[in-house]
mmCIF file of C-alpha atoms in Angstrom:
data_model
loop_
_atom_site.group_PDB
_atom_site.id
_atom_site.type_symbol
_atom_site.label_atom_id
_atom_site.label_comp_id
_atom_site.label_asym_id
_atom_site.label_seq_id
_atom_site.Cartn_x
_atom_site.Cartn_y
_atom_site.Cartn_z
ATOM 1 C CA GLN A 1 -12.210 -34.692 -17.532
ATOM 2 C CA LEU A 2 -10.942 -33.311 -14.393
ATOM 3 C CA GLN A 3 -13.107 -31.861 -12.652
ATOM 4 C CA LEU A 4 -13.287 -29.219 -9.089
ATOM 5 C CA GLN A 5 -16.076 -28.834 -6.701
ATOM 6 C CA GLU A 6 -16.951 -26.945 -3.072
ATOM 7 C CA SER A 7 -19.025 -27.800 -1.177
ATOM 8 C CA GLY A 8 -19.988 -26.366 2.701
ATOM 9 C CA PRO A 9 -21.868 -23.926 4.272
ATOM 10 C CA GLY A 10 -23.328 -20.825 2.083
ATOM 11 C CA LEU A 11 -24.383 -18.823 5.536
ATOM 12 C CA VAL A 12 -21.943 -18.627 8.218
ATOM 13 C CA LYS A 13 -22.955 -16.054 11.221
ATOM 14 C CA PRO A 14 -20.166 -13.270 12.247
ATOM 15 C CA SER A 15 -17.206 -14.777 14.895
ATOM 16 C CA GLU A 16 -17.444 -18.416 13.175
ATOM 17 C CA THR A 17 -15.787 -20.253 11.195
ATOM 18 C CA LEU A 18 -15.977 -21.231 7.612
ATOM 19 C CA SER A 19 -15.239 -24.518 6.067
ATOM 20 C CA LEU A 20 -15.515 -25.863 2.731
ATOM 21 C CA THR A 21 -14.117 -28.669 0.835
ATOM 22 C CA CYS A 22 -13.141 -29.527 -3.000
ATOM 23 C CA THR A 23 -13.317 -32.596 -4.018
ATOM 24 C CA VAL A 24 -11.495 -33.307 -6.852
ATOM 25 C CA SER A 25 -12.136 -35.892 -9.622
ATOM 26 C CA GLY A 26 -10.370 -37.122 -13.116
ATOM 27 C CA ASP A 27 -7.102 -36.456 -11.330
ATOM 28 C CA SER A 28 -5.449 -37.353 -8.426
ATOM 29 C CA ILE A 29 -4.673 -34.762 -5.521
ATOM 30 C CA SER A 30 -1.657 -36.655 -4.853
ATOM 31 C CA SER A 31 -0.290 -35.949 -8.240
ATOM 32 C CA SER A 32 3.699 -34.493 -7.732
ATOM 33 C CA TYR A 33 3.057 -32.262 -10.559
ATOM 34 C CA TYR A 34 -0.067 -29.871 -9.066
ATOM 35 C CA TYR A 35 -0.666 -27.525 -6.451
ATOM 36 C CA TRP A 36 -3.996 -27.320 -5.321
ATOM 37 C CA GLY A 37 -5.514 -23.623 -4.644
ATOM 38 C CA TRP A 38 -8.268 -21.466 -2.801
ATOM 39 C CA ILE A 39 -9.400 -17.833 -4.627
ATOM 40 C CA ARG A 40 -11.839 -16.184 -3.475
ATOM 41 C CA GLN A 41 -13.903 -12.954 -5.342
ATOM 42 C CA PRO A 42 -16.172 -10.023 -3.004
ATOM 43 C CA PRO A 43 -19.593 -9.399 -5.196
ATOM 44 C CA GLY A 44 -18.187 -7.243 -8.202
ATOM 45 C CA LYS A 45 -14.816 -7.024 -7.009
ATOM 46 C CA GLY A 46 -12.045 -8.681 -8.226
ATOM 47 C CA LEU A 47 -10.476 -12.167 -7.590
ATOM 48 C CA GLU A 48 -7.804 -12.685 -4.125
ATOM 49 C CA TRP A 49 -6.092 -15.400 -4.088
ATOM 50 C CA ILE A 50 -6.783 -16.960 -0.020
ATOM 51 C CA GLY A 51 -3.707 -20.274 0.217
ATOM 52 C CA SER A 52 -2.101 -22.983 -1.756
ATOM 53 C CA THR A 53 -1.643 -26.595 -0.386
ATOM 54 C CA TYR A 54 0.823 -29.388 -2.101
ATOM 55 C CA TYR A 55 0.070 -33.216 -1.509
ATOM 56 C CA SER A 56 2.729 -33.262 0.970
ATOM 57 C CA GLY A 57 0.586 -31.280 3.359
ATOM 58 C CA SER A 58 2.916 -27.797 2.358
ATOM 59 C CA THR A 59 1.150 -25.268 2.258
ATOM 60 C CA TYR A 60 1.163 -21.074 1.187
ATOM 61 C CA TYR A 61 -0.890 -18.853 2.495
ATOM 62 C CA ASN A 62 -1.989 -14.906 2.012
ATOM 63 C CA PRO A 63 -0.724 -13.115 4.490
ATOM 64 C CA SER A 64 -3.484 -10.756 4.340
ATOM 65 C CA LEU A 65 -5.204 -13.861 5.501
ATOM 66 C CA LYS A 66 -2.524 -16.487 7.056
ATOM 67 C CA SER A 67 -3.425 -16.040 10.261
ATOM 68 C CA ARG A 68 -7.223 -17.314 10.304
ATOM 69 C CA VAL A 69 -6.730 -19.796 7.572
ATOM 70 C CA THR A 70 -5.785 -23.316 7.605
ATOM 71 C CA ILE A 71 -6.003 -25.521 4.318
ATOM 72 C CA SER A 72 -5.499 -29.396 4.840
ATOM 73 C CA VAL A 73 -5.636 -32.503 2.361
ATOM 74 C CA ASP A 74 -7.545 -35.706 2.533
ATOM 75 C CA THR A 75 -5.486 -37.386 0.064
ATOM 76 C CA SER A 76 -8.076 -40.799 0.456
ATOM 77 C CA LYS A 77 -11.165 -38.591 -0.338
ATOM 78 C CA ASN A 78 -9.305 -36.668 -3.290
ATOM 79 C CA GLN A 79 -10.080 -33.842 -1.547
ATOM 80 C CA PHE A 80 -8.857 -30.530 0.116
ATOM 81 C CA SER A 81 -10.151 -28.260 2.611
ATOM 82 C CA LEU A 82 -10.450 -24.932 3.679
ATOM 83 C CA LYS A 83 -10.929 -22.866 7.125
ATOM 84 C CA LEU A 84 -11.399 -19.044 7.248
ATOM 85 C CA SER A 85 -11.582 -18.892 11.426
ATOM 86 C CA SER A 86 -13.628 -15.237 12.653
ATOM 87 C CA VAL A 87 -15.923 -14.515 9.916
ATOM 88 C CA THR A 88 -16.956 -11.163 9.056
ATOM 89 C CA ALA A 89 -18.628 -9.226 6.580
ATOM 90 C CA ALA A 90 -16.020 -8.564 4.305
ATOM 91 C CA ASP A 91 -15.634 -12.586 3.574
ATOM 92 C CA THR A 92 -18.154 -12.032 2.052
ATOM 93 C CA ALA A 93 -17.235 -13.714 -1.363
ATOM 94 C CA VAL A 94 -17.982 -16.987 -3.619
ATOM 95 C CA TYR A 95 -15.166 -19.137 -3.291
ATOM 96 C CA TYR A 96 -13.305 -21.103 -5.966
ATOM 97 C CA CYS A 97 -10.797 -23.685 -5.701
ATOM 98 C CA ALA A 98 -8.428 -24.565 -8.193
ATOM 99 C CA ARG A 99 -5.651 -26.781 -10.007
ATOM 100 C CA ILE A 100 -2.057 -25.018 -10.627
ATOM 101 C CA PRO A 101 0.619 -26.569 -12.708
ATOM 102 C CA LEU A 102 3.842 -26.094 -10.763
ATOM 103 C CA THR A 103 4.996 -25.795 -13.953
ATOM 104 C CA ALA A 104 3.740 -22.366 -14.737
ATOM 105 C CA ARG A 105 2.038 -21.331 -11.271
ATOM 106 C CA ASP A 106 -0.731 -20.836 -13.034
ATOM 107 C CA PHE A 107 -4.590 -21.952 -11.905
ATOM 108 C CA ASP A 108 -5.362 -24.026 -15.043
ATOM 109 C CA TYR A 109 -8.609 -25.952 -13.842
ATOM 110 C CA TRP A 110 -11.090 -24.348 -11.207
ATOM 111 C CA GLY A 111 -14.379 -25.068 -9.788
ATOM 112 C CA GLN A 112 -17.332 -23.909 -10.707
ATOM 113 C CA GLY A 113 -17.155 -21.701 -7.497
ATOM 114 C CA THR A 114 -19.700 -20.902 -4.392
ATOM 115 C CA LEU A 115 -21.145 -18.093 -2.609
ATOM 116 C CA VAL A 116 -20.404 -17.657 0.849
ATOM 117 C CA THR A 117 -22.338 -15.028 2.440
ATOM 118 C CA VAL A 118 -21.410 -13.719 6.317
ATOM 119 C CA SER A 119 -24.576 -13.327 8.042
ATOM 120 C CA SER A 120 -26.664 -12.884 11.404
ATOM 121 C CA GLU B 1 4.277 -7.917 -2.948
ATOM 122 C CA VAL B 2 4.181 -8.017 -6.596
ATOM 123 C CA VAL B 3 0.867 -5.592 -7.927
ATOM 124 C CA LEU B 4 -0.237 -5.961 -10.682
ATOM 125 C CA THR B 5 -2.049 -2.868 -12.252
ATOM 126 C CA GLN B 6 -3.862 -3.214 -15.643
ATOM 127 C CA SER B 7 -5.013 -0.603 -18.272
ATOM 128 C CA PRO B 8 -7.985 0.469 -18.968
ATOM 129 C CA GLY B 9 -10.052 -0.071 -16.618
ATOM 130 C CA THR B 10 -12.670 -0.529 -19.107
ATOM 131 C CA LEU B 11 -12.562 -1.044 -22.633
ATOM 132 C CA SER B 12 -15.549 -0.027 -25.304
ATOM 133 C CA LEU B 13 -15.067 -1.476 -28.623
ATOM 134 C CA SER B 14 -17.139 -2.972 -31.338
ATOM 135 C CA PRO B 15 -17.132 -7.039 -32.661
ATOM 136 C CA GLY B 16 -14.427 -7.285 -34.947
ATOM 137 C CA GLU B 17 -11.967 -4.500 -33.521
ATOM 138 C CA ARG B 18 -8.691 -5.699 -32.107
ATOM 139 C CA ALA B 19 -8.519 -5.206 -28.041
ATOM 140 C CA THR B 20 -4.990 -4.454 -26.232
ATOM 141 C CA LEU B 21 -4.514 -5.249 -23.032
ATOM 142 C CA SER B 22 -2.239 -4.036 -20.605
ATOM 143 C CA CYS B 23 -0.436 -5.717 -17.254
ATOM 144 C CA ARG B 24 2.142 -3.437 -15.442
ATOM 145 C CA ALA B 25 4.136 -5.586 -12.732
ATOM 146 C CA SER B 26 5.427 -2.817 -9.712
ATOM 147 C CA GLN B 27 8.410 -5.092 -10.647
ATOM 148 C CA SER B 28 10.341 -7.427 -12.363
ATOM 149 C CA VAL B 29 7.779 -10.639 -13.236
ATOM 150 C CA SER B 30 8.776 -14.147 -14.434
ATOM 151 C CA THR B 31 7.900 -14.765 -17.988
ATOM 152 C CA SER B 32 7.096 -18.358 -16.938
ATOM 153 C CA TYR B 33 4.899 -17.268 -14.151
ATOM 154 C CA LEU B 34 2.163 -14.460 -16.214
ATOM 155 C CA ALA B 35 -1.185 -16.029 -16.777
ATOM 156 C CA TRP B 36 -4.056 -14.149 -18.566
ATOM 157 C CA TYR B 37 -8.188 -15.612 -17.736
ATOM 158 C CA GLN B 38 -11.171 -14.479 -18.702
ATOM 159 C CA GLN B 39 -14.238 -14.336 -17.056
ATOM 160 C CA LYS B 40 -17.891 -13.590 -17.956
ATOM 161 C CA PRO B 41 -20.581 -13.155 -15.255
ATOM 162 C CA GLY B 42 -21.712 -15.923 -13.217
ATOM 163 C CA GLN B 43 -18.685 -17.871 -14.508
ATOM 164 C CA ALA B 44 -15.268 -19.215 -12.598
ATOM 165 C CA PRO B 45 -12.369 -17.547 -14.139
ATOM 166 C CA ARG B 46 -10.892 -19.350 -17.434
ATOM 167 C CA LEU B 47 -7.514 -19.814 -18.879
ATOM 168 C CA LEU B 48 -6.455 -17.540 -21.402
ATOM 169 C CA ILE B 49 -2.445 -17.823 -21.294
ATOM 170 C CA TYR B 50 0.221 -19.399 -19.243
ATOM 171 C CA GLY B 51 4.183 -18.059 -19.147
ATOM 172 C CA ALA B 52 2.995 -15.140 -21.056
ATOM 173 C CA SER B 53 2.352 -15.973 -24.184
ATOM 174 C CA SER B 54 1.503 -19.365 -24.545
ATOM 175 C CA ARG B 55 -1.921 -20.520 -25.102
ATOM 176 C CA ALA B 56 -4.121 -22.708 -23.303
ATOM 177 C CA THR B 57 -5.987 -26.031 -24.319
ATOM 178 C CA GLY B 58 -8.316 -25.387 -26.322
ATOM 179 C CA ILE B 59 -7.939 -20.611 -26.430
ATOM 180 C CA PRO B 60 -8.736 -19.691 -30.442
ATOM 181 C CA ASP B 61 -5.315 -17.859 -32.242
ATOM 182 C CA ARG B 62 -6.942 -14.799 -31.613
ATOM 183 C CA PHE B 63 -6.074 -14.536 -28.296
ATOM 184 C CA SER B 64 -2.282 -13.678 -27.633
ATOM 185 C CA GLY B 65 0.027 -12.737 -25.338
ATOM 186 C CA SER B 66 3.222 -11.160 -24.606
ATOM 187 C CA GLY B 67 6.174 -9.017 -22.378
ATOM 188 C CA SER B 68 9.024 -9.659 -19.927
ATOM 189 C CA GLY B 69 9.537 -7.466 -17.028
ATOM 190 C CA THR B 70 6.996 -5.376 -15.435
ATOM 191 C CA ASP B 71 4.597 -5.032 -19.236
ATOM 192 C CA PHE B 72 2.292 -7.496 -20.253
ATOM 193 C CA THR B 73 -0.426 -7.281 -23.442
ATOM 194 C CA LEU B 74 -3.241 -9.213 -24.154
ATOM 195 C CA THR B 75 -4.311 -8.516 -28.093
ATOM 196 C CA ILE B 76 -7.609 -10.066 -29.006
ATOM 197 C CA SER B 77 -7.250 -10.112 -32.609
ATOM 198 C CA ARG B 78 -11.074 -9.560 -34.170
ATOM 199 C CA LEU B 79 -13.532 -9.447 -31.343
ATOM 200 C CA GLU B 80 -16.035 -12.383 -31.128
ATOM 201 C CA PRO B 81 -19.187 -11.809 -29.374
ATOM 202 C CA GLU B 82 -18.355 -14.043 -26.582
ATOM 203 C CA ASP B 83 -15.159 -12.617 -25.680
ATOM 204 C CA PHE B 84 -17.282 -9.522 -23.632
ATOM 205 C CA ALA B 85 -15.855 -10.407 -20.785
ATOM 206 C CA VAL B 86 -13.115 -9.254 -17.891
ATOM 207 C CA TYR B 87 -9.628 -9.883 -18.378
ATOM 208 C CA TYR B 88 -7.163 -10.284 -15.457
ATOM 209 C CA CYS B 89 -3.539 -11.130 -15.166
ATOM 210 C CA GLN B 90 -1.922 -12.961 -12.624
ATOM 211 C CA GLN B 91 2.241 -13.625 -11.535
ATOM 212 C CA TYR B 92 3.941 -16.333 -9.395
ATOM 213 C CA GLY B 93 6.648 -14.950 -7.761
ATOM 214 C CA GLY B 94 7.500 -12.913 -4.380
ATOM 215 C CA SER B 95 5.067 -12.183 -1.067
ATOM 216 C CA PRO B 96 2.470 -13.161 -1.416
ATOM 217 C CA PRO B 97 3.324 -15.665 -4.675
ATOM 218 C CA TRP B 98 0.357 -16.077 -6.093
ATOM 219 C CA THR B 99 -0.944 -12.012 -7.150
ATOM 220 C CA PHE B 100 -3.910 -11.382 -9.867
ATOM 221 C CA GLY B 101 -4.168 -8.277 -11.375
ATOM 222 C CA GLN B 102 -7.769 -5.549 -10.811
ATOM 223 C CA GLY B 103 -8.966 -6.656 -14.059
ATOM 224 C CA THR B 104 -9.769 -4.946 -17.732
ATOM 225 C CA LYS B 105 -14.150 -4.910 -18.720
ATOM 226 C CA VAL B 106 -14.431 -5.224 -22.418
ATOM 227 C CA GLU B 107 -18.033 -3.977 -23.274
ATOM 228 C CA ILE B 108 -19.670 -3.490 -26.769
ATOM 229 C CA LYS B 109 -19.629 -0.273 -28.006
#
């Protein structure tokens, strides 16, 4: 049974860096069949794709966030991570990690999500 | 950027009725890369339809997807109480590669 679990601080101060990790169980993050991605959802709003990565380390970022985002993969821990720098209140959101099949490029399995609040 | 516009914003229907949700793209989208999701309050989105018309694992056959090019539709043939939720379409292609529509809320009339 595939499971994805986000972890990280729920509160981040303005101008600091948000750091989250997604731990994958039930599948190998080194599989050549999948990308792995991050999506966020501000309270009461819609979904925004942040970025995606492949086990090889290739990354793809939303141009609107590209200057502040870094996604990395740790195959030894079966994890991938998100760093978002210089955060503001506008970055307050539920952050989800998800699996992306190469064949369909959709998000077929999601973590439960973690709320990150940016506030001093 | 491929902009996905969903309509209507809110759909008020009764259980047993048919729901028709629209997703219109600002430029042509490959049918291989158009998906639909359902999201209930406090939950992560759940994949319903991929490849424009294929149901994901475990999705009831009252959910169906259709369309091509710039116009796509999600149909729920007979609404069950558990179907009242927000629905999102999503496409892959262009820059940024992944984009979502703004969502359609299906509420109980």
